[in-house]
Coordinates of N, CA and C in Angstrom, one line a residue:
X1 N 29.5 105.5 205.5 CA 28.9 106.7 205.3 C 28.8 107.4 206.7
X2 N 29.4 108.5 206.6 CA 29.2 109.7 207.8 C 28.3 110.9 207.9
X3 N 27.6 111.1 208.7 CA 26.9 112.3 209.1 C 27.0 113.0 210.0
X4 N 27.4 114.1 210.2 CA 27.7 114.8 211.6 C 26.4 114.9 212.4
X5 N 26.8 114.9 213.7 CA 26.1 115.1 214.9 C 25.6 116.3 215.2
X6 N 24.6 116.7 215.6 CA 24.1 118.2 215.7 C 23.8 118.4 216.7
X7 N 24.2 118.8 218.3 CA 23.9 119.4 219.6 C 22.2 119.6 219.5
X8 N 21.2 119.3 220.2 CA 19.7 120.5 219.5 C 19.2 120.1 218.7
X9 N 19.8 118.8 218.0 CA 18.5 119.1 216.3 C 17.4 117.8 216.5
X10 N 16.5 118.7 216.2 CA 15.0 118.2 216.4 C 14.3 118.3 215.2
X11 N 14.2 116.4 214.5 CA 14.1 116.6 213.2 C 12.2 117.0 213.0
X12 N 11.5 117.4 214.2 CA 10.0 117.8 214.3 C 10.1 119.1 213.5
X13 N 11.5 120.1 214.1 CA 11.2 121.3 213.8 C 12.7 121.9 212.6
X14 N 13.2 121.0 212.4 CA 14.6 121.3 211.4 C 14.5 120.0 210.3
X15 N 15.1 120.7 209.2 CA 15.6 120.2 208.0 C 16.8 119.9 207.9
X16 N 17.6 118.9 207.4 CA 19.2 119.1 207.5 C 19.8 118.4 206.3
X17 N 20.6 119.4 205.5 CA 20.6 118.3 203.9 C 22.0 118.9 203.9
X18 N 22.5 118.0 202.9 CA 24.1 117.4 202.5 C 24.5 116.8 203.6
X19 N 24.0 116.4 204.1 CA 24.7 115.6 205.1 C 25.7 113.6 205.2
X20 N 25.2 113.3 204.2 CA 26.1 111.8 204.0 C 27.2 111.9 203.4
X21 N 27.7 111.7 203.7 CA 29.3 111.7 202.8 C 30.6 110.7 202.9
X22 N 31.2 110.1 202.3 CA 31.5 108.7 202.6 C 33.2 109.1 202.8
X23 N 33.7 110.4 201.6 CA 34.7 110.1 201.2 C 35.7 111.3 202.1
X24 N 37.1 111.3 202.5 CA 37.7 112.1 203.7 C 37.3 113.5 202.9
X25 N 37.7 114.9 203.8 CA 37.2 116.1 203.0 C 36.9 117.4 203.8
X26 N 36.5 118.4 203.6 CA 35.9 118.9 204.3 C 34.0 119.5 204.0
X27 N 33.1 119.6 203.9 CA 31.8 119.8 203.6 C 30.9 120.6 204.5
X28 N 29.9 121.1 203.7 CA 29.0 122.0 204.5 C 27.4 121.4 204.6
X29 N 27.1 121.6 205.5 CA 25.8 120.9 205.9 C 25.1 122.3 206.1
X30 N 23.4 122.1 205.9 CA 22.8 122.9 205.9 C 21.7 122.6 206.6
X31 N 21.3 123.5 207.5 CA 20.5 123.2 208.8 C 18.7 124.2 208.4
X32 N 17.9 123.5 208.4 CA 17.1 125.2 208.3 C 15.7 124.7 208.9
X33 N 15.0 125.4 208.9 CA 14.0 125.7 210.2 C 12.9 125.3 209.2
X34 N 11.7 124.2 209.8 CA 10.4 123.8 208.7 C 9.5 124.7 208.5
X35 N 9.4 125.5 209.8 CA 8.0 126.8 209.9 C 9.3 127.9 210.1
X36 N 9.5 128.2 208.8 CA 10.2 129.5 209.1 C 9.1 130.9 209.5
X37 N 8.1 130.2 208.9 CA 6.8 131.9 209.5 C 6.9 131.7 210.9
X38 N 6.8 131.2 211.8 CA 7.0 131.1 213.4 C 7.9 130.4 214.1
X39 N 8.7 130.1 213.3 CA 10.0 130.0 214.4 C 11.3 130.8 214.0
X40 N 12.3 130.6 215.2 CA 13.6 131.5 214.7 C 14.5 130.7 215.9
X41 N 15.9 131.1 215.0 CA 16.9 130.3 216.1 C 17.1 131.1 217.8
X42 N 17.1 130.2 218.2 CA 17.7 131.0 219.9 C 18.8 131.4 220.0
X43 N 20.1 131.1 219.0 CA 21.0 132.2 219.0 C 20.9 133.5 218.6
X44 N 20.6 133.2 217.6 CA 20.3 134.7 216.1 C 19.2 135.3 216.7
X45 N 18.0 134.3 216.8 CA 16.7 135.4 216.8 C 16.4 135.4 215.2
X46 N 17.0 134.7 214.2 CA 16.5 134.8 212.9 C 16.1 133.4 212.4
X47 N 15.6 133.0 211.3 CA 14.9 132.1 210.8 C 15.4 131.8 209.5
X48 N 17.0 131.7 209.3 CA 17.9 131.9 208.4 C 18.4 130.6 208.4
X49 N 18.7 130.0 207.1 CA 19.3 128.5 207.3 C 20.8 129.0 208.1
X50 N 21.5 128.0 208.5 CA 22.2 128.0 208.8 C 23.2 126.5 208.4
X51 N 24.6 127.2 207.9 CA 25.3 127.0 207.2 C 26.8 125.8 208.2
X52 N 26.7 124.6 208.1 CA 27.8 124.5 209.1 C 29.1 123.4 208.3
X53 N 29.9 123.7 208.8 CA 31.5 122.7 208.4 C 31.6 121.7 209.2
X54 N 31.8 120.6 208.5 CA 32.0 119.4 209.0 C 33.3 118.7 208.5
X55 N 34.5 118.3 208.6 CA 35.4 117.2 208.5 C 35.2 115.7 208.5
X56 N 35.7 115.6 207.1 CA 36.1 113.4 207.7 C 37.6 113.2 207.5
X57 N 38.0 113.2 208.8 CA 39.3 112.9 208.1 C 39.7 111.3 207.6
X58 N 41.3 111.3 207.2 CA 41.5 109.9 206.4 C 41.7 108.9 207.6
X59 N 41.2 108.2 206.9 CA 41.2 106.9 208.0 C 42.8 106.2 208.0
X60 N 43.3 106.2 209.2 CA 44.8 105.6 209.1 C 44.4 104.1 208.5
X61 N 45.7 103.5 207.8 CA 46.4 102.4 207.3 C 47.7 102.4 207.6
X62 N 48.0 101.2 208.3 CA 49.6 100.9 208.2 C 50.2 99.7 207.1
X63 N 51.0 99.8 206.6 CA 51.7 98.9 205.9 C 53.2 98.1 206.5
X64 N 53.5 96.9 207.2 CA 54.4 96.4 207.8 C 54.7 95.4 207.3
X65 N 56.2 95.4 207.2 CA 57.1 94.2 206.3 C 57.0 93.4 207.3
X66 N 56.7 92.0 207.1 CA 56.5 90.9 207.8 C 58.2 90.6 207.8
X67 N 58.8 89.9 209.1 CA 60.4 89.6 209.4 C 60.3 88.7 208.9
X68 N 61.5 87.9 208.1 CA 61.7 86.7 207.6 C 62.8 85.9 208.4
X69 N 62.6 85.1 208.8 CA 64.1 84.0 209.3 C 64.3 83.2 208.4
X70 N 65.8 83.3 207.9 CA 66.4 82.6 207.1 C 67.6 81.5 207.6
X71 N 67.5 80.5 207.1 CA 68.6 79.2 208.3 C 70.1 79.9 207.4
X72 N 71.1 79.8 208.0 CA 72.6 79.9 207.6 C 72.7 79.0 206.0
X73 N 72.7 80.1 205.2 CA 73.2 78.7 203.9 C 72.1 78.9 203.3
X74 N 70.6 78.8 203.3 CA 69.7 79.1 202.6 C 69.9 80.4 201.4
X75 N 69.1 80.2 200.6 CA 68.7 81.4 199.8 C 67.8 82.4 200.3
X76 N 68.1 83.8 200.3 CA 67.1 84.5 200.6 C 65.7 84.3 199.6
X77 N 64.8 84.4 200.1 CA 63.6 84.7 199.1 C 63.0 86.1 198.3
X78 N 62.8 86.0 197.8 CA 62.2 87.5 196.8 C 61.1 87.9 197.3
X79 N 60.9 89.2 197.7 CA 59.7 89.8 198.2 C 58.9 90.1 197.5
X80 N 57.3 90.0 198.0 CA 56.5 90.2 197.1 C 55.6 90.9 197.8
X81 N 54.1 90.6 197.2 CA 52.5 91.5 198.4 C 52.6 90.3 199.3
X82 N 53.1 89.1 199.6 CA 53.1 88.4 200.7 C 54.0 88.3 201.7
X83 N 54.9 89.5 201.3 CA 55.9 90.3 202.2 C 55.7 91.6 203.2
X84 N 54.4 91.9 203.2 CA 53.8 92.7 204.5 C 52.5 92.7 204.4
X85 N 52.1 93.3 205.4 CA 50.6 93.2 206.1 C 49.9 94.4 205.6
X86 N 49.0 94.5 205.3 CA 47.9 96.3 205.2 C 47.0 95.7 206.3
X87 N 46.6 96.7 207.6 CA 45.6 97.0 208.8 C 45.3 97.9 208.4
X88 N 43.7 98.0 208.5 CA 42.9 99.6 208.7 C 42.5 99.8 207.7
X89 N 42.3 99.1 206.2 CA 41.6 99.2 204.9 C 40.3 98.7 205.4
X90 N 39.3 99.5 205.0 CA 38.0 98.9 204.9 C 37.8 98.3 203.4
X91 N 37.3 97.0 203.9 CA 37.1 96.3 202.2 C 35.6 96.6 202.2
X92 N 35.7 97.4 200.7 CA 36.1 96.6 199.2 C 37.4 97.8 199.0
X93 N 37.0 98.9 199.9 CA 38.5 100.1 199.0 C 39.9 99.7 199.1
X94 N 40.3 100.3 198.0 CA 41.9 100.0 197.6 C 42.4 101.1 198.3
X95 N 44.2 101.3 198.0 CA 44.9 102.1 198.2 C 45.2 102.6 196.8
X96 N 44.7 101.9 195.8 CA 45.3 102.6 194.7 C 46.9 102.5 194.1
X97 N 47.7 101.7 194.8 CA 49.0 101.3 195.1 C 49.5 100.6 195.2
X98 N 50.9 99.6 195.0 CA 51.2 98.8 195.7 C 52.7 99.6 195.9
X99 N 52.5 98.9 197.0 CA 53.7 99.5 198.2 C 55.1 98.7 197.5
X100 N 56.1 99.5 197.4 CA 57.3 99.4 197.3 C 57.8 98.4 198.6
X101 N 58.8 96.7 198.3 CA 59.1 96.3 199.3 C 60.9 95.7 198.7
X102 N 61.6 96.0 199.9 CA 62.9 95.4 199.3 C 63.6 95.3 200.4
X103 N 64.9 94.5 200.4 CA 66.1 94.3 201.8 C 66.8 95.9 201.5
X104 N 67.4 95.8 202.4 CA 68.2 96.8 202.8 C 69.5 97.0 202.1
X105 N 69.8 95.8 202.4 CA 71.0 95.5 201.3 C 71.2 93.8 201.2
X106 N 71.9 93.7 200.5 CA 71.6 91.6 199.6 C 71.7 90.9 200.8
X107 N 70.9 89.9 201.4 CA 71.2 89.6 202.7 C 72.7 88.3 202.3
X108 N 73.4 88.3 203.2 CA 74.9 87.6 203.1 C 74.4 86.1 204.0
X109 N 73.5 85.3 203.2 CA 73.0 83.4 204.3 C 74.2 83.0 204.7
X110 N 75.6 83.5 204.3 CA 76.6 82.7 204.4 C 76.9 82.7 205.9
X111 N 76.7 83.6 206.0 CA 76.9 83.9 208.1 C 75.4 84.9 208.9
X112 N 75.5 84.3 209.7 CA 74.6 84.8 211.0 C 74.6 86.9 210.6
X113 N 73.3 87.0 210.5 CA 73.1 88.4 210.4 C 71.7 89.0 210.7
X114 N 71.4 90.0 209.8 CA 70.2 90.7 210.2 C 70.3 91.4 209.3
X115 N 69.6 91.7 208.3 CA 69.2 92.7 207.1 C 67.8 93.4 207.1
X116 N 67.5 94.5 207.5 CA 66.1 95.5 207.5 C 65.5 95.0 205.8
X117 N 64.1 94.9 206.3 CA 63.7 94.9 204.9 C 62.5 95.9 204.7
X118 N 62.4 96.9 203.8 CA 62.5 98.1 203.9 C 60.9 98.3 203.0
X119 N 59.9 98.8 203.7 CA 58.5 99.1 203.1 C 57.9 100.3 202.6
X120 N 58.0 101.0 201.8 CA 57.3 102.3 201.5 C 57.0 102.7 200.2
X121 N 56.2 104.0 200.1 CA 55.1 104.3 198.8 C 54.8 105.3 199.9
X122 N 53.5 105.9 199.1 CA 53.1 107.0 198.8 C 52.5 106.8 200.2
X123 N 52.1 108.6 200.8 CA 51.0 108.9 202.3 C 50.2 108.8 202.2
X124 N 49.2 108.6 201.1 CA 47.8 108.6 200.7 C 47.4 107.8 200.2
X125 N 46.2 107.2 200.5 CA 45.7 106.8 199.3 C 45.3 107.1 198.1
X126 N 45.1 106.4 197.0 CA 45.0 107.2 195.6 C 43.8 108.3 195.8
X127 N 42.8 107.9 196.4 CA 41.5 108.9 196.5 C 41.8 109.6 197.7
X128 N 42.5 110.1 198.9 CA 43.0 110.5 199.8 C 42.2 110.2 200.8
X129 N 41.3 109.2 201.1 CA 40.7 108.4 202.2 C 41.4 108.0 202.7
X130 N 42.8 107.4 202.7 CA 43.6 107.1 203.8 C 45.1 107.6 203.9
X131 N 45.7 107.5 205.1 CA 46.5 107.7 205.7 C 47.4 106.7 205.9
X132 N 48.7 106.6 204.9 CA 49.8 105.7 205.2 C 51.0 105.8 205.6
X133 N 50.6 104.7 206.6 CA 52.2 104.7 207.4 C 53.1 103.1 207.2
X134 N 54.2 103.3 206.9 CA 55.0 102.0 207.1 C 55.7 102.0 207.9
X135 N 55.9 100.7 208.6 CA 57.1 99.6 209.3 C 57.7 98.8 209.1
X136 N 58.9 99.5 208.9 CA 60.2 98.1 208.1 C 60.0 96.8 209.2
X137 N 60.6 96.0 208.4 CA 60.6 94.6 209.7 C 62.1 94.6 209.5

């Protein structure tokens, strides 16, 4: 849960409501004065709520294909969700997804090589709380 910070606010003499909000976005907080009969803001000079914009943006996530070594002659293995890493999820939230994972092309065990194995899906998460990035390995 986030709440913005307010320069000045003195919960003696202010009220401040919508302010929790968990999910990325943009939102309005509203600030307003307890004794509006004798007080007024030092900018304005009035005793007007006042209206402010706050941001949460999405929290990054990276998705990285974990490198596999394969001995000469072996079988490649089949990739699965134990074929890369997710950093930067706060649990219990999902992504709503599972990431697309595959080689680059059929790996050849018959001789000494290197085949990229290739990670991607969607930039978002399904609720747009995060921000995805992948790394082939």
């Amino acid at each position: 849960m986030q709440q913005p910070a307010l320069s000045g606010f003195n919960s003696e003499h202010m009220v401040i409501s919508n302010n929790s909000k968990k999910d990325a976005g943009t939102y309005q907080v509203t600030v307003s004065l307890k004794d509006k009969e004798n007080a007024v803001w030092a900018d304005t000079n009035d005793n007007l709520d006042k209206v402010l914009t706050w941001v949460i943006d999405p929290a990054e996530v990276r998705i990285k294909a974990k490198d596999i070594v394969i001995k000469t002659g072996d079988v490649a293995p089949s990739l699965n969700a134990d074929s890369y890493q997710v950093s930067g999820i706060i649990l219990p939230d999902r992504l709503g997804f599972i990431p697309e994972i595959a080689y680059e092309a059929a790996p050849d065990t018959a001789k000494e090589g290197t085949v990229a194995i290739i990670v991607s899906g969607p930039v978002s998460s399904e609720d747009g709380n995060y921000a995805v990035t992948y790394e082939n390995g």
